[in-house]
Short mmCIF file of C-alpha atoms and ligand atoms in Angstrom, two decimals:
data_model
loop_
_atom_site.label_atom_id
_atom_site.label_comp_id
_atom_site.label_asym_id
_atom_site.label_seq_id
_atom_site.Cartn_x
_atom_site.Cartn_y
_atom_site.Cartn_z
CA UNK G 1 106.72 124.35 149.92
CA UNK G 2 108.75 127.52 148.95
CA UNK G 3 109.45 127.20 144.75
CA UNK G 4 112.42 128.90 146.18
CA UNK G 5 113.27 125.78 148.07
CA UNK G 6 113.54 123.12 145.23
CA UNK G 7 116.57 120.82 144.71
CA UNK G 8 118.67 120.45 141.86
CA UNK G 9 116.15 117.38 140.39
CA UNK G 10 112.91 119.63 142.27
CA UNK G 11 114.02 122.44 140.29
CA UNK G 12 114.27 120.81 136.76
CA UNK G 13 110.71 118.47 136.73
CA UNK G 14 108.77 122.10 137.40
CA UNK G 15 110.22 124.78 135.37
CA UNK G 16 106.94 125.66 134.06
CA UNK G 17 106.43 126.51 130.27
CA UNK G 18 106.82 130.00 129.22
CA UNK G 19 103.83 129.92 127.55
CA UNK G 20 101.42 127.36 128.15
CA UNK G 21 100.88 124.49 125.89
CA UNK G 22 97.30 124.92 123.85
CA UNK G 23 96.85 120.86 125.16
CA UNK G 24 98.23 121.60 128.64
CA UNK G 25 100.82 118.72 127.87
CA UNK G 26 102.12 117.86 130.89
CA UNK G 27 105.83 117.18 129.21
CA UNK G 28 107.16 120.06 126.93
CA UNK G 29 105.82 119.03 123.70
CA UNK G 30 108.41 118.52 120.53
CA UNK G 31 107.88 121.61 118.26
CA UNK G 32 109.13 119.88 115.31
CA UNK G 33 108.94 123.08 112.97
CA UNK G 34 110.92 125.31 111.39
CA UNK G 35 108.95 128.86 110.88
CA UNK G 36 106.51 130.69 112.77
CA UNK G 37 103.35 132.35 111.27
CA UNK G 38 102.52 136.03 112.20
CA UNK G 39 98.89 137.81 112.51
CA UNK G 40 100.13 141.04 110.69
CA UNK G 41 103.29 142.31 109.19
CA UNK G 42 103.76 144.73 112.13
CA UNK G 43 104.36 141.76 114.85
CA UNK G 44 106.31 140.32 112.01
CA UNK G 45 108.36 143.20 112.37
CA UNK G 46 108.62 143.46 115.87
CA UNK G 47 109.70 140.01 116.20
CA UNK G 48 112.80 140.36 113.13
CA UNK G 49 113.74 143.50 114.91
CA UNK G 50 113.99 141.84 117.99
CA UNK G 51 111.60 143.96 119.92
CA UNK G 52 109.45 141.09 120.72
CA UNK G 53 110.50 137.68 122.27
CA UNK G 54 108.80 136.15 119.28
CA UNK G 55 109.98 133.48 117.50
CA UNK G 56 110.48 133.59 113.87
CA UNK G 57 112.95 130.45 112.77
CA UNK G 58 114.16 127.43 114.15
CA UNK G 59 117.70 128.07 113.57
CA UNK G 60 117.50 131.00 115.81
CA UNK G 61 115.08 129.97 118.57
CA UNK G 62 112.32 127.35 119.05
CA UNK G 63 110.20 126.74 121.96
CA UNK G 64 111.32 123.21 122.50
CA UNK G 65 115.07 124.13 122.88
CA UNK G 66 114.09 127.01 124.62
CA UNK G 67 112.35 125.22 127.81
CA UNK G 68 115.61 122.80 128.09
CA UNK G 69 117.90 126.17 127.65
CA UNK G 70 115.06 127.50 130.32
CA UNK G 71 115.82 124.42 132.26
CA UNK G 72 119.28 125.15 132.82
CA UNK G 73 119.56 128.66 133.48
CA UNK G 74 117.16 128.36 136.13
CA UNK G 75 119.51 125.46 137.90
CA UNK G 76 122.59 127.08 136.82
CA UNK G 77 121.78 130.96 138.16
CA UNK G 78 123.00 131.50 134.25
CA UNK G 79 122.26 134.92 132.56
CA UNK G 80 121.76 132.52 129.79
CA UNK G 81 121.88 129.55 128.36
CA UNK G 82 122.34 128.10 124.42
CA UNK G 83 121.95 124.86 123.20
CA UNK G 84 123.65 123.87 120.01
CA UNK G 85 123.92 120.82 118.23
CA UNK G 86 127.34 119.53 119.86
CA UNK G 87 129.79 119.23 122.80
CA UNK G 88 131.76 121.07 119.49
CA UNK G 89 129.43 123.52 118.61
CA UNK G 90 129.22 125.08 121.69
CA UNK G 91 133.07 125.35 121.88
CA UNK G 92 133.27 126.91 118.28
CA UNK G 93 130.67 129.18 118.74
CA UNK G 94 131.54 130.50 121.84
CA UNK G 95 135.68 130.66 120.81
CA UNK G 96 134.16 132.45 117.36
CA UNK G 97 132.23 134.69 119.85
CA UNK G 98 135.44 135.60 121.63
CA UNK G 99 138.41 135.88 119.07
CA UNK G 100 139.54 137.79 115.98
CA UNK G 101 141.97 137.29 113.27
CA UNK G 102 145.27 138.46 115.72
CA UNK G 103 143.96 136.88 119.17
CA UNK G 104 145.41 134.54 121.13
CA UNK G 105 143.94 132.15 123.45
CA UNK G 106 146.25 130.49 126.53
CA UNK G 107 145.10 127.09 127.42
CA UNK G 108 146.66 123.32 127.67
CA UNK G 109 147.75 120.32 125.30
CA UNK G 110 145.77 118.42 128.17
CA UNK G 111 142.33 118.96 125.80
CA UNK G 112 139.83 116.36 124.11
CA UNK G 113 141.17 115.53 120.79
CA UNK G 114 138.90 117.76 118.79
CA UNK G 115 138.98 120.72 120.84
CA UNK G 116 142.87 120.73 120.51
CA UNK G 117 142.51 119.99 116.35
CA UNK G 118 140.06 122.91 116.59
CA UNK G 119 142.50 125.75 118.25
CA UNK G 120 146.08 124.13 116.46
CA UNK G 121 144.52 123.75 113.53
CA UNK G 122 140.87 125.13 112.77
CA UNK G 123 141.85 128.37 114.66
CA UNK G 124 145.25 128.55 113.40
CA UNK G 125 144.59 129.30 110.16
CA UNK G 126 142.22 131.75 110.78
CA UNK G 127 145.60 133.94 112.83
CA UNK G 128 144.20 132.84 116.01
CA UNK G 129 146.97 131.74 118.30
CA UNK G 130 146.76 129.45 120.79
CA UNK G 131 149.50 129.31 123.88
CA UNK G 132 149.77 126.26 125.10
CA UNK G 133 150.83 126.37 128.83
CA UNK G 134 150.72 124.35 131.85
CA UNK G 135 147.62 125.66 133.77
CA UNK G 136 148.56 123.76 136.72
CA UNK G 137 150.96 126.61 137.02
CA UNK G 138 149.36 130.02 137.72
CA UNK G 139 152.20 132.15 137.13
CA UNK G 140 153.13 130.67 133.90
CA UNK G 141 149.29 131.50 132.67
CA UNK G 142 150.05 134.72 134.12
CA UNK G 143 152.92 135.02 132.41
CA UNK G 144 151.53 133.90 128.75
CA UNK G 145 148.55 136.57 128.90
CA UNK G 146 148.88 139.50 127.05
CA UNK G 147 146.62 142.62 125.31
CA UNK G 148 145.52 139.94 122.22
CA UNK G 149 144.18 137.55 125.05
CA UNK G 150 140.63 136.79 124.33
CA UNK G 151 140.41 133.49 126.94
CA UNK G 152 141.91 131.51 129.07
CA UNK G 153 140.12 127.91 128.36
CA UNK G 154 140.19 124.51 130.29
CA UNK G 155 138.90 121.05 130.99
CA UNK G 156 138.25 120.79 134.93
CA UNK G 157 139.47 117.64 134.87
CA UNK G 158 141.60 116.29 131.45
CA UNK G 159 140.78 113.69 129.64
CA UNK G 160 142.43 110.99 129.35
CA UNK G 161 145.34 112.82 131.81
CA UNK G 162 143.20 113.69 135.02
CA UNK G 163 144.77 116.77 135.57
CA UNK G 164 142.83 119.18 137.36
CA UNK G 165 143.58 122.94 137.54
CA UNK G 166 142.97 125.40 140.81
CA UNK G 167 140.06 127.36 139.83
CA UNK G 168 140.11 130.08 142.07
CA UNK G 169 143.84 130.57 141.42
CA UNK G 170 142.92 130.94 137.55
CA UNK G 171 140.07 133.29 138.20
CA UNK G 172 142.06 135.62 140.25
CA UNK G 173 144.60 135.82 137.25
CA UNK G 174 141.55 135.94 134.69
CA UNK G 175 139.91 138.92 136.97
CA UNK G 176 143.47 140.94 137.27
CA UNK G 177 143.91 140.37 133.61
CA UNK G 178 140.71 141.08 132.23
CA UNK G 179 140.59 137.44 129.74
CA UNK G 180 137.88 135.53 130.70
CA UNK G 181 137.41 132.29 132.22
CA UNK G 182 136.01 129.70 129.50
CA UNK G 183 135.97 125.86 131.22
CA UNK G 184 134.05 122.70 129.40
CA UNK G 185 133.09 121.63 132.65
CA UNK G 186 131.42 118.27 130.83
CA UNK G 187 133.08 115.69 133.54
CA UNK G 188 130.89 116.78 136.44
CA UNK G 189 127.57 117.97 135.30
CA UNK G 190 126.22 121.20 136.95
CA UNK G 191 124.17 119.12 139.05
CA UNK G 192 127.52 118.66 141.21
CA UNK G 193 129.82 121.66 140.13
CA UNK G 194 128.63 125.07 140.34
CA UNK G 195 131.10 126.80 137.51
CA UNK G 196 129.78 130.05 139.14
CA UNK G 197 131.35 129.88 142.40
CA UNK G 198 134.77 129.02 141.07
CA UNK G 199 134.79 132.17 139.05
CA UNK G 200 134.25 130.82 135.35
CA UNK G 201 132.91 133.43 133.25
CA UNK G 202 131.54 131.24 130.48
CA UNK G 203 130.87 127.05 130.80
CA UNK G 204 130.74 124.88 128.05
CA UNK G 205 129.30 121.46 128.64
CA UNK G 206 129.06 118.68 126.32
CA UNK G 207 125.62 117.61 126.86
CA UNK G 208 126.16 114.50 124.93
CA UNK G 209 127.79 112.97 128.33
CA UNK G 210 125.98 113.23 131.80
CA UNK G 211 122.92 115.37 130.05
CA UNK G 212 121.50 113.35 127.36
CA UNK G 213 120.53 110.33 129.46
CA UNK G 214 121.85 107.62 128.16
CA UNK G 215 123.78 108.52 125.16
CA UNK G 216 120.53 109.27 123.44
CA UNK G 217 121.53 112.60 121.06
CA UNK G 218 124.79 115.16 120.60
CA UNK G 219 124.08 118.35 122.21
CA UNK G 220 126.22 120.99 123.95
CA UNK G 221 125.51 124.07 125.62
CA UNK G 222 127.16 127.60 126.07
CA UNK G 223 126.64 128.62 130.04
CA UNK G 224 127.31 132.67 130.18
CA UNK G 225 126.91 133.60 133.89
CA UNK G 226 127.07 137.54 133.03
CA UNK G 227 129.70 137.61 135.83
CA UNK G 228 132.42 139.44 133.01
CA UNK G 229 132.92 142.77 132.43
CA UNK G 230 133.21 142.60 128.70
CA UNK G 231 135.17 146.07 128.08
CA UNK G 232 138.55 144.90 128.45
CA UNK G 233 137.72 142.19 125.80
CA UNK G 234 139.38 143.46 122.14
CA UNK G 235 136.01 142.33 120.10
CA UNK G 236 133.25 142.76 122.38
CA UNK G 237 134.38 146.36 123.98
CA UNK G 238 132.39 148.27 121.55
CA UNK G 239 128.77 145.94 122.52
CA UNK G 240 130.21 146.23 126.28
CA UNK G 241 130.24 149.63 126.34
CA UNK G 242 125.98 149.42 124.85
CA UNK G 243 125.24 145.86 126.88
CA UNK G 244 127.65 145.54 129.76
CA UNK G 245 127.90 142.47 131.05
CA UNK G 246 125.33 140.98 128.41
CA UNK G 247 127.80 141.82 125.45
CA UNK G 248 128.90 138.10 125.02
CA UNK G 249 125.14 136.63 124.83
CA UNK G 250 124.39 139.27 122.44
CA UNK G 251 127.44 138.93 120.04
CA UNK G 252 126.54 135.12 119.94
CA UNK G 253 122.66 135.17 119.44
CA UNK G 254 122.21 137.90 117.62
CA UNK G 255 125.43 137.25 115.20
CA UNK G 256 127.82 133.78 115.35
CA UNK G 257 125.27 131.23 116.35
CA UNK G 258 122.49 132.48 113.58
CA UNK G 259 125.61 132.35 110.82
CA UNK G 260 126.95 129.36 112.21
CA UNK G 261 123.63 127.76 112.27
CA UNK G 262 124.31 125.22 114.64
CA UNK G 263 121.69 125.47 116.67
CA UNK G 264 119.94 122.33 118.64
CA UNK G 265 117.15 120.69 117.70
CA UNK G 266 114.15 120.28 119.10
CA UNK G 267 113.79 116.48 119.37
CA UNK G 268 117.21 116.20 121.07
CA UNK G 269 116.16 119.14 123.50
CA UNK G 270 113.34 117.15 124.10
CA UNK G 271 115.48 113.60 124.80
CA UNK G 272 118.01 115.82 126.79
CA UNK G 273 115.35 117.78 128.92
CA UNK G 274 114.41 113.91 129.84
CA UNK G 275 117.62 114.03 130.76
CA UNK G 276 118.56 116.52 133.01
CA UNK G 277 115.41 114.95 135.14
CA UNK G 278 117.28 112.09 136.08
CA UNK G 279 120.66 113.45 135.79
CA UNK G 280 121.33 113.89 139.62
CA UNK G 281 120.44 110.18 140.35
CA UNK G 282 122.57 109.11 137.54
CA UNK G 283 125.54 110.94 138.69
CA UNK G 284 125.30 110.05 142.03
CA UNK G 285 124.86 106.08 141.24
CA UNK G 286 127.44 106.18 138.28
CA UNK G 287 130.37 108.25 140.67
CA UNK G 288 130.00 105.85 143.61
CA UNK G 289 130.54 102.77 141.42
CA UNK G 290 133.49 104.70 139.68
CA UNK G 291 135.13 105.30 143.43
CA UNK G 292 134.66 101.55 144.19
CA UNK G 293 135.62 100.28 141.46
CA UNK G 294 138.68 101.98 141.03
CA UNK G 295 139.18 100.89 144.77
CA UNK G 296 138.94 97.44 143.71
CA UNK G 297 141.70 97.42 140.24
CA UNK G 298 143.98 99.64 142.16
CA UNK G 299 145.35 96.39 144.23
CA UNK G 300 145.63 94.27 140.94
CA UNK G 301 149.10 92.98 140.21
CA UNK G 302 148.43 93.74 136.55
CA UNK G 303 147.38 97.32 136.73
CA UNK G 304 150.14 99.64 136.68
CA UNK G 305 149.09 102.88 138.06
CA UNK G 306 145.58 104.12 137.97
CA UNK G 307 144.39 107.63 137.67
CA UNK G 308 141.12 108.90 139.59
CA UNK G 309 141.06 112.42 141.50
CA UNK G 310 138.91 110.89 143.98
CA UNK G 311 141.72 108.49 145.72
CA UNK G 312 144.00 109.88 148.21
CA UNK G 313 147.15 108.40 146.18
CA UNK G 314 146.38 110.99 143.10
CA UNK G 315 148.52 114.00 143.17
CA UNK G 316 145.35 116.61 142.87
CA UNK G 317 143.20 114.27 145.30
CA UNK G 318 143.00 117.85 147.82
CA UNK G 319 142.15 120.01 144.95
CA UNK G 320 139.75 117.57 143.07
CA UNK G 321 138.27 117.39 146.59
CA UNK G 322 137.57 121.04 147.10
CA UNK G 323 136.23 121.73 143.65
CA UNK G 324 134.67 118.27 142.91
CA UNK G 325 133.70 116.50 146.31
CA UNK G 326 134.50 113.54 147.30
CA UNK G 327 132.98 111.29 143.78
CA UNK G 328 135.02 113.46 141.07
CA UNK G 329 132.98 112.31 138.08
CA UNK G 330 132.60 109.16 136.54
CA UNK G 331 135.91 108.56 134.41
CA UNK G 332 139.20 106.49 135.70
CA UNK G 333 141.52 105.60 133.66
CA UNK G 334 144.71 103.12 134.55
CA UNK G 335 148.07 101.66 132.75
CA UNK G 336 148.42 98.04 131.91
CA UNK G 337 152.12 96.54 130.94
CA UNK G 338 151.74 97.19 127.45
CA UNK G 339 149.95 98.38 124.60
CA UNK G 340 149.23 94.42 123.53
CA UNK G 341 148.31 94.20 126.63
CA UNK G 342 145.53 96.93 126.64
CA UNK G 343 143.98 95.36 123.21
CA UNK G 344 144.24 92.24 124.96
CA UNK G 345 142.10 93.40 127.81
CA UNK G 346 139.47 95.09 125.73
CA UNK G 347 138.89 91.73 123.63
CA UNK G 348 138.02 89.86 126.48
CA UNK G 349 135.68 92.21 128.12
CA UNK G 350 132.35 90.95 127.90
CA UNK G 351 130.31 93.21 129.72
CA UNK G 352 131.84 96.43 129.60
CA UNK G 353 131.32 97.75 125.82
CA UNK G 354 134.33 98.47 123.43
CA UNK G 355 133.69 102.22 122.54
CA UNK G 356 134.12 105.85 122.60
CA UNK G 357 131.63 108.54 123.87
CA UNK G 358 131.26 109.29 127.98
CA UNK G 359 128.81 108.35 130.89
CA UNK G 360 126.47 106.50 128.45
CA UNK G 361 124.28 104.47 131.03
CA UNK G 362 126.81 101.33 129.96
CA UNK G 363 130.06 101.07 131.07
CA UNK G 364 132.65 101.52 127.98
CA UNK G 365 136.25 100.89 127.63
CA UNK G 366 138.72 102.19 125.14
CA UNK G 367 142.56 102.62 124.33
CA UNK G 368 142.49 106.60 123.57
CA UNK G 369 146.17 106.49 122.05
CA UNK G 370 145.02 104.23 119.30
CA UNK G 371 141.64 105.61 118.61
CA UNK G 372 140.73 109.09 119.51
CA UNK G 373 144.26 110.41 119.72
CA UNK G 374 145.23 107.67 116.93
CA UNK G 375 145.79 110.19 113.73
CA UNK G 376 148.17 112.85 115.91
CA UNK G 377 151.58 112.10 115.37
CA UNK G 378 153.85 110.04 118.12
CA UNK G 379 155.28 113.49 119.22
CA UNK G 380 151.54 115.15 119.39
CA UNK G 381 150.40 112.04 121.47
CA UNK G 382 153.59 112.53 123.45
CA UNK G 383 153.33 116.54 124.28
CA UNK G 384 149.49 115.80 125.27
CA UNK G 385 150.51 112.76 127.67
CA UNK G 386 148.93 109.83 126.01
CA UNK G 387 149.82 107.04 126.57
CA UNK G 388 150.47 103.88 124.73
CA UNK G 389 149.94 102.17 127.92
CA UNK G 390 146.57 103.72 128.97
CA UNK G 391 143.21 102.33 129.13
CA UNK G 392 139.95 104.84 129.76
CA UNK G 393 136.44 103.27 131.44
CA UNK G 394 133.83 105.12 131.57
CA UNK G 395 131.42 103.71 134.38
CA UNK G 396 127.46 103.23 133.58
CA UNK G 397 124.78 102.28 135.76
CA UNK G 398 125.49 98.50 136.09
CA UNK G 399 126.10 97.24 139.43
CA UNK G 400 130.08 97.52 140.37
CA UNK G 401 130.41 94.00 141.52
CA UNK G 402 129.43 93.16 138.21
CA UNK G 403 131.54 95.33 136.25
CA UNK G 404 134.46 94.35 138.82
CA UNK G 405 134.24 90.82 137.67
CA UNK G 406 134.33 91.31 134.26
CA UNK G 407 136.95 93.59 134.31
CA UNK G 408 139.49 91.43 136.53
CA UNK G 409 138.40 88.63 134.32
CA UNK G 410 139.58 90.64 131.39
CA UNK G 411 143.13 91.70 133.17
CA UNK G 412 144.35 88.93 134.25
C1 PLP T 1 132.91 114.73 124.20
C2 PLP T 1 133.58 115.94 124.64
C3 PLP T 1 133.56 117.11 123.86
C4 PLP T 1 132.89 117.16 122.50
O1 PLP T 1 131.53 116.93 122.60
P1 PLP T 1 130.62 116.43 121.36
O2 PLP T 1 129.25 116.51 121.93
O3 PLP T 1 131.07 115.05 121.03
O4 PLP T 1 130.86 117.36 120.23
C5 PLP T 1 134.20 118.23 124.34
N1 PLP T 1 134.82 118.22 125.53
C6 PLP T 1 134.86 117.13 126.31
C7 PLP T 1 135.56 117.20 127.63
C8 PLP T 1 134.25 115.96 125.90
O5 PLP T 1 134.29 114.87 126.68
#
């Protein structure tokens, strides 16, 4: 068979080592060190320079990390790939990467709870400036960009608000404008969504979720498909006019990420290249019992409304379609009458778990306006659209007729 050939899961269980193992291990063994010891002080040299792909500390590079960043650029088409210690991380660094003191950044309040802290707050008082905007509505992006505009950043779908933006209509805007396209594309796993196709510039995935198999370790990585010409970009023109199209990579390896020093490490690239082995088979089973489930609870009396892009009832059902297919990730969330009657519902669940975190191989349930949302203020919660009324379920790898019973048992 053609190597050229191999499928998303083909592709990941034979992306050979770059050098091989001394013990030809056949898995990529855990390089559970943090310095590197040189023959003379000339390769020494070489490799602090950066003239050889040596490495020389684990807070830069290490080969363990490397094969699962290896892993992913080779299924992703990436220029490259970093892996850092959190879904955060990887945000930070790559917004760090991006803006100065007098930037602004246009995105949504429709944004995981930290990521929004992080640009109101974290950002804020550093004279970054983030626009909040509707990005469901092209022209007011359009309208909100200006010469100070270092990205236009997004959730593909929001969480816990399902909204879902049109890509291509975004890209156009980011291409005219020169901002690039920044997306945490960490509700459907690049096993499903090809970022690359839609026009984003840079992905950002929290590979706590989908990748880690199993809710096993924190991770996130930065996804820079090189597809960005980097000169209209206020901090990186000077590196774009040396690098082109690699100035991001190299303003983030060589600079933020080393200061930062958030780098993964390699036991968790070792738990999360596990991972991506199974992670088509775990989408695929955890997104069909998401559709059918939410198929079941939307007919129950007791549930309000319910919010999946994957039903023909949901308002971005044609656009979730395009971008997502048919099984848009493995997250529903739906109203109940009240917010006594949401705690109500989670204490008698006795399958599902009560918790946070997302696509864990066990289903989990939680109230998002009390918990992660909890310390924003009524008029924060309000502006982002979270509701009172809202429960979230994240669906595992149970079987759906089992997490159907216990979750009408819970309801009514
Ligand atoms: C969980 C999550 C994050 C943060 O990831 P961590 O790995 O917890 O730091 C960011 N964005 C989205 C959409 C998430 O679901």
């Amino acid at each position: 068979m053609n190597k050229n050939d191999l499928s998303f899961t083909g592709e990941i269980l034979h992306t050979p080592f770059s050098k091989p193992d001394a013990y030809g291990a056949l898995s990529m063994p855990v390089y559970q060190n943090v310095a590197y010891e040189f023959n003379t002080a000339e390769e020494m040299e070489a490799a602090f320079l950066g003239k050889s792909a040596e490495n020389t500390y684990s807070r830069i590079t290490n080969p363990t990390v490397q094969y699962f960043e290896n892993r992913v650029q080779k299924i992703t088409g990436a220029l490259s790939v970093t892996a850092l210690n959190s879904g955060m991380a990887a945000i930070s660094n790559s917004i760090i990467t991006l803006a100065q003191t007098g930037s602004n950044i246009v995105t949504s309040k429709h944004l995981f709870g930290n990521t929004y802290s992080f640009f109101a707050s974290t950002m804020a008082s550093f004279a970054v400036e983030t626009r909040f905007c509707d990005l469901t509505n092209p022209d007011e992006v359009e309208s909100r960009i200006d010469a100070n505009t270092c990205a236009i950043f997004l959730e593909i779908i929001t969480n816990p608000q399902m909204e879902v933006a049109d890509l291509m209509a975004l890209s156009i805007i980011s291409k005219q404008k020169g901002v690039p396209l920044v997306a945490d594309t960490t509700i459907i796993p690049f096993c499903s969504f090809k970022a690359k196709d839609w026009g984003i510039n840079i992905e950002i995935v929290s590979s706590t979720k989908y990748v880690s198999g199993g809710a096993t370790s924190l991770g996130g990585l930065i996804i820079d498909y090189g597809n960005f010409g980097w000169i209209s970009s206020p901090k990186l023109h000077s590196m774009a006019k040396e690098f082109g199209t690699a100035a991001f990579t190299l303003k983030l390896r060589k600079e933020i990420h080393r200061n930062l020093g958030a780098y993964m490490t390699p036991q968790v690239a070792y738990l999360q290249s596990l991972g991506l082995e199974t992670l088509t088979l775990r989408y695929e089973r955890a997104t069909t019992s998401c559709w059918h489930l939410v198929k079941r609870l939307e007919i129950l009396p007791e549930v309000e409304s319910i919010n999946y892009t994957g039903i023909t009832c949901n308002p971005f059902y044609k656009l979730s379609t395009q971008q997502f297919g048919s099984h848009p990730g493995a997250m529903f969330t739906f109203n109940l009458a009240s917010r006594e009657a949401c705690f109500s519902f989670l204490n008698k669940l006795k399958l599902v778990k009560r918790a946070t975190n997302l696509f864990d191989n066990k289903t989990l349930a939680i109230h998002p306006a009390s918990t992660i949302f909890g310390t924003f203020s009524q008029d924060v919660r309000h502006e982002m659209h979270v509701s009172g009324k809202t429960i979230r379920i994240s669906v595992g790898l149970e079987d759906f007729e089992d997490l159907f019973v216990d979750i009408k048992q819970a309801i009514s």
